[in-house]
PDB file of C-alpha atoms and ligand atoms in Angstrom:
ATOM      1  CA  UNK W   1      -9.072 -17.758  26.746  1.00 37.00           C
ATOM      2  CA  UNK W   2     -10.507 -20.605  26.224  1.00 47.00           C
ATOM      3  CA  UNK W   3     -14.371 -18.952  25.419  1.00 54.00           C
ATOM      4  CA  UNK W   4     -12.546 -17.118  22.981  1.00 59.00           C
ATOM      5  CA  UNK W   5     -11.228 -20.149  21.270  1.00 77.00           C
ATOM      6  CA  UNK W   6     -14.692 -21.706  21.120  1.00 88.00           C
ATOM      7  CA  UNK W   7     -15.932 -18.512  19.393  1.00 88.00           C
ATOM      8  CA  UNK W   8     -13.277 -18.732  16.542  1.00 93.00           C
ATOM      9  CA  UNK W   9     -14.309 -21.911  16.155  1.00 95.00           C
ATOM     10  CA  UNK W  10     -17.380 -20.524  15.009  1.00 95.00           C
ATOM     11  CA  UNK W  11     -15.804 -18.529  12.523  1.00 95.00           C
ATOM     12  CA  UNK W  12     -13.353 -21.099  11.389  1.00 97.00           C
ATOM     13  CA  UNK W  13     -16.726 -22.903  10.962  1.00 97.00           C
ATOM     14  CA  UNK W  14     -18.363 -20.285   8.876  1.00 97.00           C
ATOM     15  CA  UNK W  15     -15.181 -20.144   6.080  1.00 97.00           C
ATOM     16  CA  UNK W  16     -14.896 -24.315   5.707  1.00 97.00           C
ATOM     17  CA  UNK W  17     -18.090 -24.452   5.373  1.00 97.00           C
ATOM     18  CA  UNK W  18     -17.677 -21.218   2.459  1.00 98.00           C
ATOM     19  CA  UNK W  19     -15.147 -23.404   1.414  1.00 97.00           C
ATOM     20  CA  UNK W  20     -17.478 -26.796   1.120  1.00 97.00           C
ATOM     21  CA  UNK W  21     -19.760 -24.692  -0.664  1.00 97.00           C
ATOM     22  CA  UNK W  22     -17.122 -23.924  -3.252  1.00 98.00           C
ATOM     23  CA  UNK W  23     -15.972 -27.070  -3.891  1.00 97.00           C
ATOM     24  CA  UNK W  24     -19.410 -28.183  -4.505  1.00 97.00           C
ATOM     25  CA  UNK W  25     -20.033 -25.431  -6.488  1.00 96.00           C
ATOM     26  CA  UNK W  26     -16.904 -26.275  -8.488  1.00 95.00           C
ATOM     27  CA  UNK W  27     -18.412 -29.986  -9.378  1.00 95.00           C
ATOM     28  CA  UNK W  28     -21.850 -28.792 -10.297  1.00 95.00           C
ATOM     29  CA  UNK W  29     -20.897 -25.480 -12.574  1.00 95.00           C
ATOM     30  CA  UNK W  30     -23.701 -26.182 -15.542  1.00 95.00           C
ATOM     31  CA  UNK W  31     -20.788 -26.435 -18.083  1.00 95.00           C
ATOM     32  CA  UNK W  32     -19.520 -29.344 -16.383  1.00 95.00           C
ATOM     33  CA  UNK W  33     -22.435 -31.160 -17.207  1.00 95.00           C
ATOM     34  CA  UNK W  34     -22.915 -30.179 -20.676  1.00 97.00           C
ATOM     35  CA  UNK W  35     -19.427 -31.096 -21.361  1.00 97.00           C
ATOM     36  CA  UNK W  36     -19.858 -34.237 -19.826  1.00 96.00           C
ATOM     37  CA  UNK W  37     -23.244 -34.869 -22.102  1.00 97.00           C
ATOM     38  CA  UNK W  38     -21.252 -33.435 -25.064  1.00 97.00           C
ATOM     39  CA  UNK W  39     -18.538 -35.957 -24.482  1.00 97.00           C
ATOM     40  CA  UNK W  40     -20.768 -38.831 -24.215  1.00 98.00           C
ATOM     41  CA  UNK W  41     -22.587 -37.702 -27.346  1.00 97.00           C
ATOM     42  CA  UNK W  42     -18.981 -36.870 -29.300  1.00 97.00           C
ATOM     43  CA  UNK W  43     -19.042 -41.029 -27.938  1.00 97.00           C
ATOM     44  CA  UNK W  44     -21.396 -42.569 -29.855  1.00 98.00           C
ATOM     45  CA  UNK W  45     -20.992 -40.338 -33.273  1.00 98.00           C
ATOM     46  CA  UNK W  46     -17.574 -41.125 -33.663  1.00 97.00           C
ATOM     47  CA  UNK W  47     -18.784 -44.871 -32.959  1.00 98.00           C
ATOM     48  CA  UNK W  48     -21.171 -44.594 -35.985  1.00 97.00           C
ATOM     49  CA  UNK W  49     -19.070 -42.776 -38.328  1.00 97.00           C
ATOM     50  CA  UNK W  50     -16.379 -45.382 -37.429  1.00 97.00           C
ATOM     51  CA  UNK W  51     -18.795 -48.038 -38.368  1.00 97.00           C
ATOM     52  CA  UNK W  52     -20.023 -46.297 -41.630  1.00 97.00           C
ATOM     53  CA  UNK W  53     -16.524 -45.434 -42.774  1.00 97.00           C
ATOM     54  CA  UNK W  54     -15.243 -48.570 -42.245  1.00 97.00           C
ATOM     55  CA  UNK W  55     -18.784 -50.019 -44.398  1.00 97.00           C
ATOM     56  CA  UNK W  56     -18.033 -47.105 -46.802  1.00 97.00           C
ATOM     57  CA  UNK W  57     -14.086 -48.727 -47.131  1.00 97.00           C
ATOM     58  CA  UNK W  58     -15.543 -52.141 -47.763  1.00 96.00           C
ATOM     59  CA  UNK W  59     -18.424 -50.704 -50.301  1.00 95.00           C
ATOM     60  CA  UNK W  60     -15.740 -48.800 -52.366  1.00 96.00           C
ATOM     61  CA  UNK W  61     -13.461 -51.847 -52.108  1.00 96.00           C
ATOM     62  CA  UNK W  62     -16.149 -53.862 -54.047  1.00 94.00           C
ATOM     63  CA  UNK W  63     -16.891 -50.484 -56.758  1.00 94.00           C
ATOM     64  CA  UNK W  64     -13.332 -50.940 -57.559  1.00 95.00           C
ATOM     65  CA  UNK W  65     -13.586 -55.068 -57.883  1.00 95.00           C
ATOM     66  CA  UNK W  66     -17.082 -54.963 -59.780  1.00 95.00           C
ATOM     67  CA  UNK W  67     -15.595 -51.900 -62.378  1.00 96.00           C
ATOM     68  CA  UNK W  68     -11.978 -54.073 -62.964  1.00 97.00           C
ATOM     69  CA  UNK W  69     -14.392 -57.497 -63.873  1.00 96.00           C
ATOM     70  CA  UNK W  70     -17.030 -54.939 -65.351  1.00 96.00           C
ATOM     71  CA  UNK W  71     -13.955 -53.996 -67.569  1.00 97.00           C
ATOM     72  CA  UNK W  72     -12.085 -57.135 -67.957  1.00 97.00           C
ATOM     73  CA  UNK W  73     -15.865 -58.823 -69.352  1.00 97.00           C
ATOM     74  CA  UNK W  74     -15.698 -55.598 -72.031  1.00 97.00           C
ATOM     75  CA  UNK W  75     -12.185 -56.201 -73.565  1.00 97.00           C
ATOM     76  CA  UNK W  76     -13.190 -60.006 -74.035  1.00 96.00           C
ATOM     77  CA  UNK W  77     -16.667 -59.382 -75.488  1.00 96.00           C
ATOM     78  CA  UNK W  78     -14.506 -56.635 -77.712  1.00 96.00           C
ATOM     79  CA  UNK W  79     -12.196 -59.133 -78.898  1.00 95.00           C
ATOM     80  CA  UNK W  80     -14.783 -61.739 -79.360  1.00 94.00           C
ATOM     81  CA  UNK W  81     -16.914 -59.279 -81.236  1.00 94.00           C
ATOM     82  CA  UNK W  82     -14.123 -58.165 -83.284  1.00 94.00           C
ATOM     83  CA  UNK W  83     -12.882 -61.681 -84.044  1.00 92.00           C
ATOM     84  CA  UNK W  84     -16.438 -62.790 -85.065  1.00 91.00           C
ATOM     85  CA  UNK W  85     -16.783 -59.403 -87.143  1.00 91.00           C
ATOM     86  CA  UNK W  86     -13.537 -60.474 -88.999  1.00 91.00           C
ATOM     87  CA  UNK W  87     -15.260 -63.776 -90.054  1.00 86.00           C
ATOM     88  CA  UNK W  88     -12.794 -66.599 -91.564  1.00 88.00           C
ATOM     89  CA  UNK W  89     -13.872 -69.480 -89.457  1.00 89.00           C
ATOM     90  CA  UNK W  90     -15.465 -72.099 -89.831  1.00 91.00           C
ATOM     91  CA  UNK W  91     -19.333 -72.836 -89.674  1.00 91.00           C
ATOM     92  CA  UNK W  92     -19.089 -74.401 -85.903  1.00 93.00           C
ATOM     93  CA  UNK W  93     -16.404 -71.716 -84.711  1.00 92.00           C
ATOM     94  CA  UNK W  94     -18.395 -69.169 -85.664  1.00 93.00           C
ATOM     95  CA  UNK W  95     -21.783 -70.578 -83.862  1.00 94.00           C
ATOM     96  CA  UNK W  96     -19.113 -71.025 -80.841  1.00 94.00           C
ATOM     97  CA  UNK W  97     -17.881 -67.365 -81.038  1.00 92.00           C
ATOM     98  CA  UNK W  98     -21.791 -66.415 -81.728  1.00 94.00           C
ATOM     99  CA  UNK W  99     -22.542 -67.861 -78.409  1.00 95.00           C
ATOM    100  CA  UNK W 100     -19.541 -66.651 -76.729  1.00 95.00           C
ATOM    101  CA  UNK W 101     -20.389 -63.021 -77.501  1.00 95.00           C
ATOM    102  CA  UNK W 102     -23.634 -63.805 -76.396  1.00 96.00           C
ATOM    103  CA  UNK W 103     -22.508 -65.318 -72.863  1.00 96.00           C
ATOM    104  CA  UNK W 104     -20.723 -62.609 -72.352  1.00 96.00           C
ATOM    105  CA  UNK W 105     -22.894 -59.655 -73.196  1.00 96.00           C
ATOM    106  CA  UNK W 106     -25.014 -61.361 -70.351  1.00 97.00           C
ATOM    107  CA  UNK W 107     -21.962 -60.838 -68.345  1.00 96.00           C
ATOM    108  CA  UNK W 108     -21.700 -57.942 -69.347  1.00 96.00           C
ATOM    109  CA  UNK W 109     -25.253 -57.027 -68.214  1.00 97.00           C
ATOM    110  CA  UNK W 110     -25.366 -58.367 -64.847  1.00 96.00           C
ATOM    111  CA  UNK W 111     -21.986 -56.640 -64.033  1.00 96.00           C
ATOM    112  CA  UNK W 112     -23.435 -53.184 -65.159  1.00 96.00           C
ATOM    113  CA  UNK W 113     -26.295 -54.219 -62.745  1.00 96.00           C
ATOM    114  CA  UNK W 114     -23.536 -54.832 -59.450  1.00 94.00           C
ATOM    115  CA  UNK W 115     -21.845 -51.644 -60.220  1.00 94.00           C
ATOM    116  CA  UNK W 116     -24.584 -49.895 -60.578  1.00 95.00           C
ATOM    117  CA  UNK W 117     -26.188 -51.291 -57.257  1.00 94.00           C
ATOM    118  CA  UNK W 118     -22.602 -50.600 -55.425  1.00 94.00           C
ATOM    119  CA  UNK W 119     -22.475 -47.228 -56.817  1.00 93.00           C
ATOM    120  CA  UNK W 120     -26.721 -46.579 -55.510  1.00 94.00           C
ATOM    121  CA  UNK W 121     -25.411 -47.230 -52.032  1.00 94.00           C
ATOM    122  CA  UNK W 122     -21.894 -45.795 -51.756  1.00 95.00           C
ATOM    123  CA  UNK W 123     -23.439 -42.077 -52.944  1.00 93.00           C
ATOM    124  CA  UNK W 124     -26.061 -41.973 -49.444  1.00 96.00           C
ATOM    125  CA  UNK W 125     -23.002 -43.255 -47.370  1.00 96.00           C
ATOM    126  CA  UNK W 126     -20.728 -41.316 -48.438  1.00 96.00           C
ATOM    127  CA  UNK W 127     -23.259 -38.308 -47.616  1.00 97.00           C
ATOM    128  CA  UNK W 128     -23.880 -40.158 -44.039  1.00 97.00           C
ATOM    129  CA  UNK W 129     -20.353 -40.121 -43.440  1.00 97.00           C
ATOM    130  CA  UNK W 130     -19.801 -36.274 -44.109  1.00 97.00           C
ATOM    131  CA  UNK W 131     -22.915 -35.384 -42.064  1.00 98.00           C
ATOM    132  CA  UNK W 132     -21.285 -37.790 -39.024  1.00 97.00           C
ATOM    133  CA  UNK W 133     -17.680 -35.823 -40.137  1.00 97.00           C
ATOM    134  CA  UNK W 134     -19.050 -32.536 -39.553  1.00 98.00           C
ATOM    135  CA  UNK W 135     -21.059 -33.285 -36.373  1.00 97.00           C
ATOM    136  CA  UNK W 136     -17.929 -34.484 -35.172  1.00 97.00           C
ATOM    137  CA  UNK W 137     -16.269 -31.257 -35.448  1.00 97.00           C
ATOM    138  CA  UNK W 138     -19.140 -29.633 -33.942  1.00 98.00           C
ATOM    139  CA  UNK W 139     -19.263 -31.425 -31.023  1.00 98.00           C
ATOM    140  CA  UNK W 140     -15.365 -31.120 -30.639  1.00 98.00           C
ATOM    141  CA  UNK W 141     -15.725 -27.742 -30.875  1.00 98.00           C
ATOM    142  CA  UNK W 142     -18.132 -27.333 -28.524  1.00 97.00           C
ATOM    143  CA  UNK W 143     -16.364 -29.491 -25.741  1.00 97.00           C
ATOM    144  CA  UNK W 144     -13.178 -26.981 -26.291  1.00 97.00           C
ATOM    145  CA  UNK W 145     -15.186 -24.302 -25.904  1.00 98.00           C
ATOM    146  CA  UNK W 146     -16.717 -25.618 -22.551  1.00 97.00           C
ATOM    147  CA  UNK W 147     -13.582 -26.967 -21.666  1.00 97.00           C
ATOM    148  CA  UNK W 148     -12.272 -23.045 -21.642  1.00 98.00           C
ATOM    149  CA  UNK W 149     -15.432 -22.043 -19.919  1.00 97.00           C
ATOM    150  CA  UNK W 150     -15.020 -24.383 -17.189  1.00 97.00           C
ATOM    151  CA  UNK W 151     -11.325 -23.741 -16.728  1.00 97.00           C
ATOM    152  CA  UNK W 152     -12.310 -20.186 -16.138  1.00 97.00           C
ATOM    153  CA  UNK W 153     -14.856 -20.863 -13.629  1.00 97.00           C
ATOM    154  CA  UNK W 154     -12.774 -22.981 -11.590  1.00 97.00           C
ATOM    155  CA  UNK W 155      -9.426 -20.826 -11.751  1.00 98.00           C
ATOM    156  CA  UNK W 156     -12.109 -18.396  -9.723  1.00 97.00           C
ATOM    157  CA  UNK W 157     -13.180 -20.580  -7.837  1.00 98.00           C
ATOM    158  CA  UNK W 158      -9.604 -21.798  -6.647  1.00 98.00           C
ATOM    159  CA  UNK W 159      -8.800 -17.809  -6.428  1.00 98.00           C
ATOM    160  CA  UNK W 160     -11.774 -18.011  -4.005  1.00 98.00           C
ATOM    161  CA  UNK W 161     -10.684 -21.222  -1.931  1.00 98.00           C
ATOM    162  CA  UNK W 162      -6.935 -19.830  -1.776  1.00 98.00           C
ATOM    163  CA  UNK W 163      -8.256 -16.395   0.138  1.00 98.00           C
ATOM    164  CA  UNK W 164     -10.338 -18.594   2.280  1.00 98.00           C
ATOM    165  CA  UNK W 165      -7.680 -21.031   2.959  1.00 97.00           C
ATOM    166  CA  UNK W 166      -5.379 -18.160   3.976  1.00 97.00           C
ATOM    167  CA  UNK W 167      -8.153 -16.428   6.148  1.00 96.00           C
ATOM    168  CA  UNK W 168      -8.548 -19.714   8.169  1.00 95.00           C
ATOM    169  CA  UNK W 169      -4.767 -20.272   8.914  1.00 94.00           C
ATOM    170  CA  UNK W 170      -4.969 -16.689  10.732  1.00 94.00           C
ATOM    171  CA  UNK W 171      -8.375 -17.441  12.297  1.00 95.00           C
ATOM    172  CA  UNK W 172      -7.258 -21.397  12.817  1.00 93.00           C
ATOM    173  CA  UNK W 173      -3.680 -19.592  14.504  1.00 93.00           C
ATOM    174  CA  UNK W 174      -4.337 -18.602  18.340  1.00 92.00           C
ATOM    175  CA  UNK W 175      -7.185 -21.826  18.387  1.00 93.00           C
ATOM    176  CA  UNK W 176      -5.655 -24.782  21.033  1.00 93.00           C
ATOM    177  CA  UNK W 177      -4.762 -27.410  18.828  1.00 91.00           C
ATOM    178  CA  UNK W 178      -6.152 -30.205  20.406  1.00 93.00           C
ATOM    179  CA  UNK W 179      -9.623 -28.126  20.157  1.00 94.00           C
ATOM    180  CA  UNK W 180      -8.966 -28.000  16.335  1.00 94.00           C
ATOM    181  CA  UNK W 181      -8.118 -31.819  15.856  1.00 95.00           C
ATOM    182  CA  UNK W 182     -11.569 -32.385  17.913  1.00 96.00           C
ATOM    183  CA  UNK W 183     -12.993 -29.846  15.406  1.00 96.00           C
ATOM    184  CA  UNK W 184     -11.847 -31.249  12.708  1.00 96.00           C
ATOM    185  CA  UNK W 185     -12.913 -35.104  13.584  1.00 97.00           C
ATOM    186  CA  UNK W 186     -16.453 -33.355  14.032  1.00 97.00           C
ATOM    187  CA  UNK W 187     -16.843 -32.215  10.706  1.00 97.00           C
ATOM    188  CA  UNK W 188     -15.713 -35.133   9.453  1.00 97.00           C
ATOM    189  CA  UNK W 189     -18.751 -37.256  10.695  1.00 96.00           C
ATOM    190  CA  UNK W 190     -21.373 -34.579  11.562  1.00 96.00           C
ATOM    191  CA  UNK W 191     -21.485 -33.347   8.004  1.00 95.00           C
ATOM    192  CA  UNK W 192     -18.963 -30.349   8.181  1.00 96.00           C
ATOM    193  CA  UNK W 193     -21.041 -28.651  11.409  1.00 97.00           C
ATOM    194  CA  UNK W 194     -18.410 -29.624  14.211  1.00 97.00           C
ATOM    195  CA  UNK W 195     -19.683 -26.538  16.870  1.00 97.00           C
ATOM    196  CA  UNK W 196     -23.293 -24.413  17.675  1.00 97.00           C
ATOM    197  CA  UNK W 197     -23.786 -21.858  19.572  1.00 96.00           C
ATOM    198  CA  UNK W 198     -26.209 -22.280  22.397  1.00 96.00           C
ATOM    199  CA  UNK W 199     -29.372 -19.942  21.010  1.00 95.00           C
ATOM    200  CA  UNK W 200     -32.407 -19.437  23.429  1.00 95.00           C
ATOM    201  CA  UNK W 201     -31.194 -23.259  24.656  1.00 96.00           C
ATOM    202  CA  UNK W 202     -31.354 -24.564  21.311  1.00 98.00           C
ATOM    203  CA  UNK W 203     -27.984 -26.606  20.115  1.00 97.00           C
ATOM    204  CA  UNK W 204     -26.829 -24.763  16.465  1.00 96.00           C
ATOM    205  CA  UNK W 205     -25.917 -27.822  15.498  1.00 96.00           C
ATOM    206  CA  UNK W 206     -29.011 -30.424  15.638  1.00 97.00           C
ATOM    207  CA  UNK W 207     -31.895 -27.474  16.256  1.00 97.00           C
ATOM    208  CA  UNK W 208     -32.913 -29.767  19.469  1.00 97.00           C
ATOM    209  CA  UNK W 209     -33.923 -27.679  22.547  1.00 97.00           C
ATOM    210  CA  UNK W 210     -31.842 -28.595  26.101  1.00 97.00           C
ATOM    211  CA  UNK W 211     -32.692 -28.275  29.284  1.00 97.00           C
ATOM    212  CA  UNK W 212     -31.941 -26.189  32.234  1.00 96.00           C
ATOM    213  CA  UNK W 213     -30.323 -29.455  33.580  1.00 97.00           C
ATOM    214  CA  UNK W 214     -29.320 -30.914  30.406  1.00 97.00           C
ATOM    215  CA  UNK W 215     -27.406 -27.027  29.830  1.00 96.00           C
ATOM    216  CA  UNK W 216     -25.440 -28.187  32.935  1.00 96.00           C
ATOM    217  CA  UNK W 217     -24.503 -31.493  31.961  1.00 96.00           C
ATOM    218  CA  UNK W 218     -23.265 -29.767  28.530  1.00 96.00           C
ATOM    219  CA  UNK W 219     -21.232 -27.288  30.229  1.00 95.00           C
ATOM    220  CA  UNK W 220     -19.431 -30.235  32.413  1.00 95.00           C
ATOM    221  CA  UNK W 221     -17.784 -31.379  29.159  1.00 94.00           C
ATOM    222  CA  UNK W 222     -13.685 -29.385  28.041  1.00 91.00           C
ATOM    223  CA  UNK W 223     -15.145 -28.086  25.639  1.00 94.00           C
ATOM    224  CA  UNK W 224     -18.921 -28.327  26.148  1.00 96.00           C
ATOM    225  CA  UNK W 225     -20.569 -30.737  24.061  1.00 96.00           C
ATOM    226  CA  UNK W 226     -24.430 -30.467  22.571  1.00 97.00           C
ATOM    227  CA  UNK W 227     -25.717 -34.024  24.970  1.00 97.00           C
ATOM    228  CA  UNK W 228     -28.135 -34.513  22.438  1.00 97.00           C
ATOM    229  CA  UNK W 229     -25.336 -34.760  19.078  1.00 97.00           C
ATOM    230  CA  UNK W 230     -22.086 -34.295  20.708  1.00 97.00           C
ATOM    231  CA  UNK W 231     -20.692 -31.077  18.967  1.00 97.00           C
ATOM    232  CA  UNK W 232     -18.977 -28.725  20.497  1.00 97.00           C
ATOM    233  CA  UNK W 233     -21.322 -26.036  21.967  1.00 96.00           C
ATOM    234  CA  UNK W 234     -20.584 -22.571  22.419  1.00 95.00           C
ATOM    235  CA  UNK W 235     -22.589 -21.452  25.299  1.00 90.00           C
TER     236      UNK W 235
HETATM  237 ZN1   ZN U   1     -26.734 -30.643  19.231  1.00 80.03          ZN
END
């Protein structure tokens, strides 16, 4: 009875350790990573398109301010012009008006300049910020798409871990229980390998040879234990 315990621990061995492998498997499917990397890319280009936007707010903010004084400088010099154009004043208001036209024709100049400038930059950002736009929407894309790929993959791998789960209650079923909490406390610290089987003397769990004597010594333990690691030994 109780030999035949020890060998479906074995088995009960053989499917959590299927099912360590799975679970593994399910944190290291390839897709996983590139999401991650496409996630920490999708990151820092909505960081810099952020950035731009918010430079190409500020840059259109001062188009609009430069264009209303650029504007506001024409209607004066328009009315001065006309007003000097009209003539009727005197000698002195008329040098005055002469120089006020002047004044602000250089006004006028350096304004065209500033909105010109504004407008030189605002075109290339504007661009920047479409090319960040669109490789946005690739890369959010791309994470949906690897977000359904990896949903996939791990709705078959919990398929998987469900069957096994099931096959080790009916293996796990006619195994003492105090031989399964020892088990289990085994895997635990002896990375998942709780029991060996006894091969040509050799312990299955830590590959180290025992003795004729040292055989005995293991077989004196309920259930035998490897002397050399302490796992359960199936002899
Ligand atoms: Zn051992």
């Amino acid at each position: 009875m109780e030999i035949t315990g020890l060998a479906d621990l074995l088995d009960l061995q053989d499917v959590d350790l299927a099912i360590d492998r799975l679970l593994h498997q399910r944190q290291t499917i390839p897709e996983l990573a590139a999401f991650q990397e496409i996630t920490a890319r999708l990151e820092l280009v909505e960081a810099e398109h952020d950035r731009l936007s918010t430079e190409l707010r500020s840059l259109e903010r001062d188009a609009d301010k430069a264009e209303g004084e650029l504007e506001l400088i024409e209607i004066k010099l328009k009315e001065s012009e006309t007003r000097l154009y009209a003539g009727g004043m005197s000698g002195r208001e008329t040098e005055q008006k002469r120089l006020e036209v002047q004044s602000l024709r250089g006004q006028q100049g350096t304004m065209e300049e500033r909105v010109l400038g504004v407008l030189d930059r605002l075109d290339p950002l504007r661009e920047q910020v479409g090319i960040l736009t669109r490789d946005k929407e690739g890369l959010v894309e791309e994470a949906r798409r690897l977000e359904q790929l990896i949903s996939a993959a791990w709705q078959d791998i919990d398929g998987q871990i469900a069957r096994l789960e099931a096959a080790k209650m009916g293996i796990a079923a006619p195994i003492p229980s105090g031989l399964v909490k020892l088990y289990d406390q085994l895997r635990r610290t002896k990375e998942g390998i709780a029991v060996g089987r006894l091969d040509g003397g050799v312990c299955g769990g830590c590959h180290l040879a025992l003795s004729r004597p040292e055989q005995i010594e293991a077989a004196e333990w309920d259930p035998p234990r490897c002397i050399h690691c302490m796992r359960i030994l199936v002899l």
